[in-house]
PDB file of C-alpha atoms in Angstrom:
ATOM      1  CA  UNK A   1       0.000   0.000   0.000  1.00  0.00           C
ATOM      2  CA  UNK A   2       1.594   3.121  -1.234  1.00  0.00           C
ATOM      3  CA  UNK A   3       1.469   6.299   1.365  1.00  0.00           C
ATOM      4  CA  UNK A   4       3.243   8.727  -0.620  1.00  0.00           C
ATOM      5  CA  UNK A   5       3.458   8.236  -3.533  1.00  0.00           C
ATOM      6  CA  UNK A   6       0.607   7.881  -5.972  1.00  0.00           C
ATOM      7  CA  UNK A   7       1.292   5.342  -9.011  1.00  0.00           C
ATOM      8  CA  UNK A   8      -1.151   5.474 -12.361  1.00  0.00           C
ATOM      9  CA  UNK A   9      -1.656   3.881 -15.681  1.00  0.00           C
ATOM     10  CA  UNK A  10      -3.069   6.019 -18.661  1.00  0.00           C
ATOM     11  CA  UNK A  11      -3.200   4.306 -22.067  1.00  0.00           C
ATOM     12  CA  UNK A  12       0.856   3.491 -22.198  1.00  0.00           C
ATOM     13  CA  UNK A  13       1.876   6.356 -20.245  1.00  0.00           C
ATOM     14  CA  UNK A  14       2.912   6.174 -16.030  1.00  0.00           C
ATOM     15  CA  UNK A  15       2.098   8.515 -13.779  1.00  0.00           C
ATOM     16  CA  UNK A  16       4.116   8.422 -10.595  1.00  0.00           C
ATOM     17  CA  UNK A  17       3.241  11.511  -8.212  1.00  0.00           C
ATOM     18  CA  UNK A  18       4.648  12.806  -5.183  1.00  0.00           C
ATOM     19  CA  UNK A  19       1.440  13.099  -2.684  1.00  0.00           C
ATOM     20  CA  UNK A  20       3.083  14.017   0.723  1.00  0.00           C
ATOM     21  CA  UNK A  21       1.778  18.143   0.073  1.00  0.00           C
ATOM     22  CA  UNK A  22       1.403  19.056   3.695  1.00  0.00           C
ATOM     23  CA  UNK A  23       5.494  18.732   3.838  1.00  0.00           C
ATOM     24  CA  UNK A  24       6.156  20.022   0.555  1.00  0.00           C
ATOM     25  CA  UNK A  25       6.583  16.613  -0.989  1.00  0.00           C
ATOM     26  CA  UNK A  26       9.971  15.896   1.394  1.00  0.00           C
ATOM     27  CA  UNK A  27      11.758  13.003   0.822  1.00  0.00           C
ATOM     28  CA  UNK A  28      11.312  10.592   4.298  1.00  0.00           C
ATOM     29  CA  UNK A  29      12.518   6.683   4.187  1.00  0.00           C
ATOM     30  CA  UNK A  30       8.984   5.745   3.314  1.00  0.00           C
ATOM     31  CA  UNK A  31       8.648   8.075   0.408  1.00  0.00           C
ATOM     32  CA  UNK A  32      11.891   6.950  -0.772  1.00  0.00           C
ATOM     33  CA  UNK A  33      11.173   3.354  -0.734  1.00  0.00           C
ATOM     34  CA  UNK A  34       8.072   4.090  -2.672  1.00  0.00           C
ATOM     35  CA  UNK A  35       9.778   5.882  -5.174  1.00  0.00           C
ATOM     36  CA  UNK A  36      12.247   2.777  -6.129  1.00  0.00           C
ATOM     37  CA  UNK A  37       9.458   1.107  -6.122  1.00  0.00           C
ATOM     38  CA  UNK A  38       6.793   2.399  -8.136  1.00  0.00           C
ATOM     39  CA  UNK A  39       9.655   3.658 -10.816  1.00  0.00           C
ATOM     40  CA  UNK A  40      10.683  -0.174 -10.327  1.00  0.00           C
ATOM     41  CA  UNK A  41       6.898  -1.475 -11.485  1.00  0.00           C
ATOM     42  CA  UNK A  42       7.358   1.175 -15.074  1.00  0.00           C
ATOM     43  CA  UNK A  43      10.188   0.054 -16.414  1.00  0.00           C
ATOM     44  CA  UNK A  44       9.618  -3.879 -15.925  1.00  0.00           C
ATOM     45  CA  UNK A  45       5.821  -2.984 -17.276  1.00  0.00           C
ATOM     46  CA  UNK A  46       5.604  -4.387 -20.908  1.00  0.00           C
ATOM     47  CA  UNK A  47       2.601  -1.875 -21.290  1.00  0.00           C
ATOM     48  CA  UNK A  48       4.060   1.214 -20.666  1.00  0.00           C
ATOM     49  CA  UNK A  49       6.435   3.565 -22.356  1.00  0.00           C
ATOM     50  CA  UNK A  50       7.000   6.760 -20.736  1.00  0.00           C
ATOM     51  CA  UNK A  51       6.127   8.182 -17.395  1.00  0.00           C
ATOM     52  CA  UNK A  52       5.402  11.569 -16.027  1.00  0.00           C
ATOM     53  CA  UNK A  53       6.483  12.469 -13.184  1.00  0.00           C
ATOM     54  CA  UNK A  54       4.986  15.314 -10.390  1.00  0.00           C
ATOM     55  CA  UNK A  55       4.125  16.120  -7.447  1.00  0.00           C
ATOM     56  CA  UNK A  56       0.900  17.127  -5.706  1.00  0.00           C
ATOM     57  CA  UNK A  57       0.492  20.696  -3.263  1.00  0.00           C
ATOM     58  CA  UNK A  58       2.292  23.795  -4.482  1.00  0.00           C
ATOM     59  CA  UNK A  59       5.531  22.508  -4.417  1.00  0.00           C
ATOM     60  CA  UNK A  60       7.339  19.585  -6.500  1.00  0.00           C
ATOM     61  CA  UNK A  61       9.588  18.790  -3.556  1.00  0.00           C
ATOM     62  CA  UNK A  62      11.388  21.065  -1.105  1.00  0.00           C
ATOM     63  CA  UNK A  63      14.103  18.549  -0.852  1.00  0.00           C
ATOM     64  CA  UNK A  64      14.811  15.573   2.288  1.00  0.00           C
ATOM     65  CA  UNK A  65      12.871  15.360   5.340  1.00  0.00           C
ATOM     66  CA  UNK A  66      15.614  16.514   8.023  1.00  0.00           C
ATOM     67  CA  UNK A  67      13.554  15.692  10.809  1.00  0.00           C
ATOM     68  CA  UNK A  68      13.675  12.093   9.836  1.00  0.00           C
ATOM     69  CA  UNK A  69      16.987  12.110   8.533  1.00  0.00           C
ATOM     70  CA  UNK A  70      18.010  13.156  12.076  1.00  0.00           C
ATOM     71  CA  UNK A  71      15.782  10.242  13.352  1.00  0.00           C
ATOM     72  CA  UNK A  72      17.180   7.481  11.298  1.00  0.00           C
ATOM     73  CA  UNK A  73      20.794   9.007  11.900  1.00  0.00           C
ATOM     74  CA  UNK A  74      19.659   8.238  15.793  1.00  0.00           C
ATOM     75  CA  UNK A  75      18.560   4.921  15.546  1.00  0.00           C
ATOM     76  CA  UNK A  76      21.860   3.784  13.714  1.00  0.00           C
ATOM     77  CA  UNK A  77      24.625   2.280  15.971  1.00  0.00           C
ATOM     78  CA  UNK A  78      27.305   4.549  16.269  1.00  0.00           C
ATOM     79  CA  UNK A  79      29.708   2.701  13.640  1.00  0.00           C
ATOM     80  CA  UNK A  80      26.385   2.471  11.151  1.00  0.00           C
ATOM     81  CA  UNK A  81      25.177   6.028   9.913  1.00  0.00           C
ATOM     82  CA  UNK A  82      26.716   5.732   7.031  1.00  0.00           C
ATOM     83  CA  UNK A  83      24.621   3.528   6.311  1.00  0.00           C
ATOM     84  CA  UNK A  84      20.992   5.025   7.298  1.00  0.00           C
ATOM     85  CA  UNK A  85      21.594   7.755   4.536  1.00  0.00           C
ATOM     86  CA  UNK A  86      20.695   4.614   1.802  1.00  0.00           C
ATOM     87  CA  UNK A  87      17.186   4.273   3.531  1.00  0.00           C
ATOM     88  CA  UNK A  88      17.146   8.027   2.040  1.00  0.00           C
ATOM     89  CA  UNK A  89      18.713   6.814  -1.512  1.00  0.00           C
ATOM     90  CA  UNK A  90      16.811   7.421  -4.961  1.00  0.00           C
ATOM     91  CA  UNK A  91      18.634   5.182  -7.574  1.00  0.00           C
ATOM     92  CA  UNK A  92      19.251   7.799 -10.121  1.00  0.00           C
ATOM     93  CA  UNK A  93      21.317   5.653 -12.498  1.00  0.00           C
ATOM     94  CA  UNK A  94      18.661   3.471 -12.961  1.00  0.00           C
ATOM     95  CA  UNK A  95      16.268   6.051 -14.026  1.00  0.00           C
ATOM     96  CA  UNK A  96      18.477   7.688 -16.284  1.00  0.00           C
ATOM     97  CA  UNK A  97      19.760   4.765 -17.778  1.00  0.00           C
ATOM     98  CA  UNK A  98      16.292   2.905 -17.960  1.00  0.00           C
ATOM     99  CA  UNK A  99      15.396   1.920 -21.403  1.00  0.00           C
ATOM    100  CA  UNK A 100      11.742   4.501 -21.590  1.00  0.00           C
ATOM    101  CA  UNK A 101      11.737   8.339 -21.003  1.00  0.00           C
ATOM    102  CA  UNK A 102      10.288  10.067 -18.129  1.00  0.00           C
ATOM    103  CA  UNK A 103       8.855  13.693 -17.916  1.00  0.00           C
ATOM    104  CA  UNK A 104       9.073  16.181 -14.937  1.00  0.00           C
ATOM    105  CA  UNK A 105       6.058  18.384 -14.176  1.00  0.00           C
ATOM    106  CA  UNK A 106       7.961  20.872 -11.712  1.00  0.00           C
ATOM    107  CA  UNK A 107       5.666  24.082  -9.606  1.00  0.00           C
ATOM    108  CA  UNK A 108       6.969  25.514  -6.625  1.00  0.00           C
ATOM    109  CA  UNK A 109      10.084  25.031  -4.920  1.00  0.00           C
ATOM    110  CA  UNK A 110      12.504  21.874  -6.627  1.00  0.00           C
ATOM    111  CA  UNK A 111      14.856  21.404  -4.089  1.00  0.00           C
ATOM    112  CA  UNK A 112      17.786  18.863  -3.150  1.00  0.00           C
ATOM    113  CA  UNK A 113      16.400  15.856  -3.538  1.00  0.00           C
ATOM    114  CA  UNK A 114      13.761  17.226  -6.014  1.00  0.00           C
ATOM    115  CA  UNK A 115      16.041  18.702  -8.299  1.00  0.00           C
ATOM    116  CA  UNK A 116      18.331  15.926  -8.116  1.00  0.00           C
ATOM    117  CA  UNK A 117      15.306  13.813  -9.261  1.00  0.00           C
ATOM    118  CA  UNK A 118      14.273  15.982 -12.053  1.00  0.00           C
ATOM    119  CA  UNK A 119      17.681  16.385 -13.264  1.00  0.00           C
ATOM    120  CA  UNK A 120      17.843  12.363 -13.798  1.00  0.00           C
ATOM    121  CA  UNK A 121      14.797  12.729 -16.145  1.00  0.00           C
ATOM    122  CA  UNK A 122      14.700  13.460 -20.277  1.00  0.00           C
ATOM    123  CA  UNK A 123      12.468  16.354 -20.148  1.00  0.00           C
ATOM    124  CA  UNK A 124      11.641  18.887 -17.756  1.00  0.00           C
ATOM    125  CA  UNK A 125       8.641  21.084 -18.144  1.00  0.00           C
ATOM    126  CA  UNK A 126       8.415  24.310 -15.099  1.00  0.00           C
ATOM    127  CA  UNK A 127       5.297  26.320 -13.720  1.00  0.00           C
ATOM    128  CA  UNK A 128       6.558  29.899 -14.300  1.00  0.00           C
ATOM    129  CA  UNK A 129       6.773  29.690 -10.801  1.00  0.00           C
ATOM    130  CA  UNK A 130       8.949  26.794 -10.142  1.00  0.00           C
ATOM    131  CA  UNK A 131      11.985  27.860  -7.977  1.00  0.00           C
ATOM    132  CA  UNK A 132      15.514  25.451  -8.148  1.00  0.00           C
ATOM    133  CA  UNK A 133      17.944  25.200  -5.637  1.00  0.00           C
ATOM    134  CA  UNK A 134      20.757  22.388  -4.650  1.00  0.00           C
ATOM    135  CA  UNK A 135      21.584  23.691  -0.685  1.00  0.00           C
ATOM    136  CA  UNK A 136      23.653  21.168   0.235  1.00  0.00           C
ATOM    137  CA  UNK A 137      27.112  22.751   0.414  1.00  0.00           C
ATOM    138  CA  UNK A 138      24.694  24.816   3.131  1.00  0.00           C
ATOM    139  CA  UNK A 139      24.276  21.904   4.612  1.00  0.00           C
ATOM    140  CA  UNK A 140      28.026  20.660   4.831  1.00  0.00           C
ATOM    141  CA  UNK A 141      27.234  17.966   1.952  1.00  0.00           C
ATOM    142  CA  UNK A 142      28.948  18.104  -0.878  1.00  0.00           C
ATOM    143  CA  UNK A 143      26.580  17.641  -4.291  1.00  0.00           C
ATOM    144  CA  UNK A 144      27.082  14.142  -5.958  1.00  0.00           C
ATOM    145  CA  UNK A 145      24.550  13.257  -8.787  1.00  0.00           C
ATOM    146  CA  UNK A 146      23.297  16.681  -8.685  1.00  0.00           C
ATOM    147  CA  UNK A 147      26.896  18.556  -9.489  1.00  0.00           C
ATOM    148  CA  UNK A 148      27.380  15.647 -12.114  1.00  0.00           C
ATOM    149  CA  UNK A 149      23.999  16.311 -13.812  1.00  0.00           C
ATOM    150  CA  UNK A 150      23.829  20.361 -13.327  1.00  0.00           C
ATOM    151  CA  UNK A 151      27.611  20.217 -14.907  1.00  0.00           C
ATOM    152  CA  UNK A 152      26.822  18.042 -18.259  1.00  0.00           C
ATOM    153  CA  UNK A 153      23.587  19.748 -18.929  1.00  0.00           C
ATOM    154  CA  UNK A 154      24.143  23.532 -18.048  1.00  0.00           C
ATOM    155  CA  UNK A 155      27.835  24.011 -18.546  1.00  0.00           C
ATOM    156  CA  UNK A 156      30.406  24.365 -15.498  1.00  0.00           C
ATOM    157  CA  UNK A 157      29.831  28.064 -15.347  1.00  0.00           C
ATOM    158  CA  UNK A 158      26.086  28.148 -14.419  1.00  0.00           C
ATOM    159  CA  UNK A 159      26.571  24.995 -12.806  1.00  0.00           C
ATOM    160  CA  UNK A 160      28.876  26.219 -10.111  1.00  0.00           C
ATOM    161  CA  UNK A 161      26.244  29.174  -9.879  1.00  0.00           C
ATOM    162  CA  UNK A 162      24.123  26.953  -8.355  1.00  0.00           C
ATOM    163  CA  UNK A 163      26.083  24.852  -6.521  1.00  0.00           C
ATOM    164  CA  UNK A 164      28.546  26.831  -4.746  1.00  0.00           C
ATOM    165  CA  UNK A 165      25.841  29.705  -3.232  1.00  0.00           C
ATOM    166  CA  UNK A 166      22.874  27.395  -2.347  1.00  0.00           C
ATOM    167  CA  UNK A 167      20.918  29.645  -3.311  1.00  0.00           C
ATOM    168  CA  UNK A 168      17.289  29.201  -4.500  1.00  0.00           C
ATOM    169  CA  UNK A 169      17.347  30.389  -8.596  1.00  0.00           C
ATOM    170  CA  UNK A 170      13.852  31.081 -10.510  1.00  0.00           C
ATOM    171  CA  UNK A 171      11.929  29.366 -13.684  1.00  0.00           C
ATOM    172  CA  UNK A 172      13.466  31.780 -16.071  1.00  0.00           C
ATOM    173  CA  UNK A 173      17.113  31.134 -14.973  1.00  0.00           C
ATOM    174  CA  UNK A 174      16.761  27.412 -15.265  1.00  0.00           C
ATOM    175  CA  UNK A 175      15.126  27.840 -18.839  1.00  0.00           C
ATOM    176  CA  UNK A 176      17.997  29.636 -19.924  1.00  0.00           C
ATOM    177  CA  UNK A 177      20.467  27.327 -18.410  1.00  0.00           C
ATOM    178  CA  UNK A 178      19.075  24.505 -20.760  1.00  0.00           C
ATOM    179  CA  UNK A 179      18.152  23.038 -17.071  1.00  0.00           C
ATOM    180  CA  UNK A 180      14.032  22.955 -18.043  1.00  0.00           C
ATOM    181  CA  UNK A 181      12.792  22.769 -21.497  1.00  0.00           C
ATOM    182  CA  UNK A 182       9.553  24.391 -21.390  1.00  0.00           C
ATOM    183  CA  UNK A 183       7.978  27.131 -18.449  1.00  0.00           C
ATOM    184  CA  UNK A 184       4.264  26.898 -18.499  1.00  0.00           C
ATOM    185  CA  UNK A 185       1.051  28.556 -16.403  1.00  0.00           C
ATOM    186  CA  UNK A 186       0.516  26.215 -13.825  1.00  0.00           C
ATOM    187  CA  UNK A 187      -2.681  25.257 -14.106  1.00  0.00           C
ATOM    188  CA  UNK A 188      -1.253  24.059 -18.386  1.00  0.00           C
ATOM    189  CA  UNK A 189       1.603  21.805 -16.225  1.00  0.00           C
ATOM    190  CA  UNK A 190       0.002  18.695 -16.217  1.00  0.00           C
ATOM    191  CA  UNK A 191      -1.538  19.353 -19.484  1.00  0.00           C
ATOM    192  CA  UNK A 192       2.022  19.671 -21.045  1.00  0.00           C
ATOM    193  CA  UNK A 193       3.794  17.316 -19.818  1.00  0.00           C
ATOM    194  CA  UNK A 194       1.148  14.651 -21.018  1.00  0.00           C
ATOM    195  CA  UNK A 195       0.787  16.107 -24.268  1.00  0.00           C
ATOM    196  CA  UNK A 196       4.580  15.276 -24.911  1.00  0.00           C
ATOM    197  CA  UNK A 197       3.963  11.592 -23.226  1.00  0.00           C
ATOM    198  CA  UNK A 198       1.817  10.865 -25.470  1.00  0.00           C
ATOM    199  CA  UNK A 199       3.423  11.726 -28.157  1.00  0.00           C
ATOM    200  CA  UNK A 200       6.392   9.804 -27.338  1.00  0.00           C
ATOM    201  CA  UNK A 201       4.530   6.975 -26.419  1.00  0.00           C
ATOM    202  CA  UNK A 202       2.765   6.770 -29.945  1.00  0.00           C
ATOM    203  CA  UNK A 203       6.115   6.536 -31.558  1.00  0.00           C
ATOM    204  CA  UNK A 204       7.924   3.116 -31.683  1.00  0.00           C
ATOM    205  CA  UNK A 205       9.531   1.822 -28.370  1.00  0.00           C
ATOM    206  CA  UNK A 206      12.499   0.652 -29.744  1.00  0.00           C
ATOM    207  CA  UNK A 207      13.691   3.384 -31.614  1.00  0.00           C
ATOM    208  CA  UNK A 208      12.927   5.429 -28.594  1.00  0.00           C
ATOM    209  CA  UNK A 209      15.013   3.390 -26.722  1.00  0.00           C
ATOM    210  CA  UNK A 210      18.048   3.697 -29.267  1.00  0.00           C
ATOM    211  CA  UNK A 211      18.165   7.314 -29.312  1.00  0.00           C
ATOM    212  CA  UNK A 212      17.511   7.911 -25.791  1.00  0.00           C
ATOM    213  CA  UNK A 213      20.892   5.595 -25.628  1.00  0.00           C
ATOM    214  CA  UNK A 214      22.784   7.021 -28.138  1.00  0.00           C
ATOM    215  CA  UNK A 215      22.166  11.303 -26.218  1.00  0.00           C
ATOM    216  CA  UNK A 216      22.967   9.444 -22.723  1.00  0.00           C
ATOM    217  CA  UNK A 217      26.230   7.909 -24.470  1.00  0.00           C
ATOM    218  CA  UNK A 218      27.240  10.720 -25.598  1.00  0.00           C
ATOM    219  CA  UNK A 219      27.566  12.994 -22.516  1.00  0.00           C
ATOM    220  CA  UNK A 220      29.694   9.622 -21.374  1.00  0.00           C
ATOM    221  CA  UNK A 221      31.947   7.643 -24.483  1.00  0.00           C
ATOM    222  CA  UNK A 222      34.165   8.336 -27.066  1.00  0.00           C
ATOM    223  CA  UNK A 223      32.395   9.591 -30.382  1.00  0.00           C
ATOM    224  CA  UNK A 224      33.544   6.256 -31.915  1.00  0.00           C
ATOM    225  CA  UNK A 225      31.899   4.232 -29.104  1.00  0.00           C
ATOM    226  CA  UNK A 226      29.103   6.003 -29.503  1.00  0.00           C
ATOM    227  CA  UNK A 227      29.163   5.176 -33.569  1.00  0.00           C
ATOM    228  CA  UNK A 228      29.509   1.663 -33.004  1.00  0.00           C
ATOM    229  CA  UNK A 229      26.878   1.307 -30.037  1.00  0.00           C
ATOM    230  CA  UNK A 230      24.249   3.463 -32.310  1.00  0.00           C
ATOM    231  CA  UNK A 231      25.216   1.182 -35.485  1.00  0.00           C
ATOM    232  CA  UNK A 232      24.323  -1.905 -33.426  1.00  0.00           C
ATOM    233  CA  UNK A 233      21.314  -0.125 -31.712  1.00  0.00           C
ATOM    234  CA  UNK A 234      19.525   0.307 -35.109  1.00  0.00           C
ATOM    235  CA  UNK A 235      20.028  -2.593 -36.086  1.00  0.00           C
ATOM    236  CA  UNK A 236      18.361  -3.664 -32.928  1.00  0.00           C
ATOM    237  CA  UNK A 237      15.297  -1.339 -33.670  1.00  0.00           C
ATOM    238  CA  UNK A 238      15.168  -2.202 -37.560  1.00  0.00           C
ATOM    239  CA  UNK A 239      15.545   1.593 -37.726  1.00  0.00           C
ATOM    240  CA  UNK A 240      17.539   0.702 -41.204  1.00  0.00           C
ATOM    241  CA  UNK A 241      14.466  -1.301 -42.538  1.00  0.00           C
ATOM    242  CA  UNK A 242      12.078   1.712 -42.152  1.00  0.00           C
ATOM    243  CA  UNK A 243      14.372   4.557 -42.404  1.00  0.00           C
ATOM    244  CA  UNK A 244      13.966   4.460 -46.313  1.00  0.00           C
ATOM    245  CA  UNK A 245      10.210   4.043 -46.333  1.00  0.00           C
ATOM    246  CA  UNK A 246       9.725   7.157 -43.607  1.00  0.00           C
ATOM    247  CA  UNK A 247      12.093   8.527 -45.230  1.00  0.00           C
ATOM    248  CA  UNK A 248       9.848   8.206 -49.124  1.00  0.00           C
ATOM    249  CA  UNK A 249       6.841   9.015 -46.996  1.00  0.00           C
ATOM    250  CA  UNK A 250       8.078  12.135 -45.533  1.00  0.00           C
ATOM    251  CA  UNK A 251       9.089  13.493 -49.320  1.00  0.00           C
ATOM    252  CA  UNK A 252       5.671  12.651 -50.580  1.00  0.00           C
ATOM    253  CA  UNK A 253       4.081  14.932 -47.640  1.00  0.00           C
ATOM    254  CA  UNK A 254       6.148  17.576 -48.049  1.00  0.00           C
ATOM    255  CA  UNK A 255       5.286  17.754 -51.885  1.00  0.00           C
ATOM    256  CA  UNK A 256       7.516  14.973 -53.275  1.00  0.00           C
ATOM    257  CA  UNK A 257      10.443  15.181 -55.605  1.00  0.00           C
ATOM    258  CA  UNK A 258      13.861  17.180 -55.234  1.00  0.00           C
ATOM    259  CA  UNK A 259      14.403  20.801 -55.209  1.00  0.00           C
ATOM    260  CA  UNK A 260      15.918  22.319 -57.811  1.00  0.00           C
TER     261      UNK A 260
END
């Protein structure tokens, strides 16, 4: 039985919400759990091929639950609480390196643990008033898959922007930093980021898959491991068997024949 986290189907497309609202969507152990879990259930689902992913209240998440944090640092032995920060743990490789796309629907305040979440996802869409902020060097914690994320995707300048104030940084700054792709009204949010599910999941799932792998790979491999993996990726996807006919299909729409 899921407590905070809410986990729905919708013709091909998941929808995996945050529902904890009262606490701004903060990340305790139970939420955390749920989140492996539910994210767990979409990518071993035959059925579905891209998830959104939001949160509930009028924040997406203003980062971990401290007061818990503290709790399960408390209940450790002395010599294990190390180890109590995994019942906190969001496996971000395996999101980003699943095989289907997922879709952030960000409002309010996307901190820590929110951000860091978003930030392992393909597309971000932002309520003009969605706020971003990493805090942890704040907090005496130094930035892990955030800093690696923020870095690839928004350049080391704007990057350290972020990370070395703490600060909190608005919608419009994270559109221009390439960090969102899209700032919307708030009440068009969920709208939005269905309208591009679906679209993705009415295209084919295998050639979604190889060229979701073949960005990831690049920000990662050598431009000729990336030529050989993609080479062996279409031939997984029989991209080469209908490149020609989409290819004759989309020159007949357009009006056929060369230009001269």
């Amino acid at each position: 039985m899921l407590q905070f986290v809410e986990f729905e189907e919708d013709d091909g497309v998941a929808i995996i919400t945050l529902n904890r609202p009262e606490k701004l969507n903060a990340l305790n152990r139970q939420m955390a759990t749920e989140i492996n879990a539910v994210f767990r259930e979409f990518f071993d689902s035959k059925s579905l091929r891209v998830a959104v992913y939001k949160a509930r209240g009028r924040s997406f998440s203003g980062g971990a639950d401290v007061v818990d944090m503290r709790a399960a640092f408390n209940e450790a032995p002395a010599d294990a609480q190390g180890e109590a920060v995994k019942n906190f743990t969001i496996d971000f490789e395996e999101v980003e390196f699943c095989e289907k796309p997922i879709i952030a629907a960000i409002q309010g305040q996307c901190v820590g643990f929110g951000m860091t979440s978003s930030l392992a996802c393909d597309i971000r869409i932002a309520a003009n008033d969605a706020k971003f902020c990493l805090p942890e060097v704040k907090l005496g914690i130094a930035s892990i898959h955030g800093n690696l994320r923020m870095v690839k995707m928004a350049g080391l300048a704007r990057a350290m922007d972020l990370l070395l104030t703490g600060e909190m940084r608005s919608a419009q700054w994270a559109l221009d930093a390439g960090v969102v792709n899209e700032l919307v009204p708030m009440d068009a949010l969920h709208d939005t980021a269905m309208a591009y599910a679906r679209a993705i999941a009415a295209m084919d799932p295998a050639v979604i898959y190889a060229t979701r792998r073949i960005g990831y790979m690049s920000q990662y491999s050598s431009f000729s491991d990336i030529v050989t993996a993609g080479m062996a990726l279409r031939v997984r996807s029989k991209i080469d068997v209908d490149y020609v006919e989409a290819i004759a299909g989309g020159s007949r729409s357009a009006g056929g024949g060369a230009r001269s």
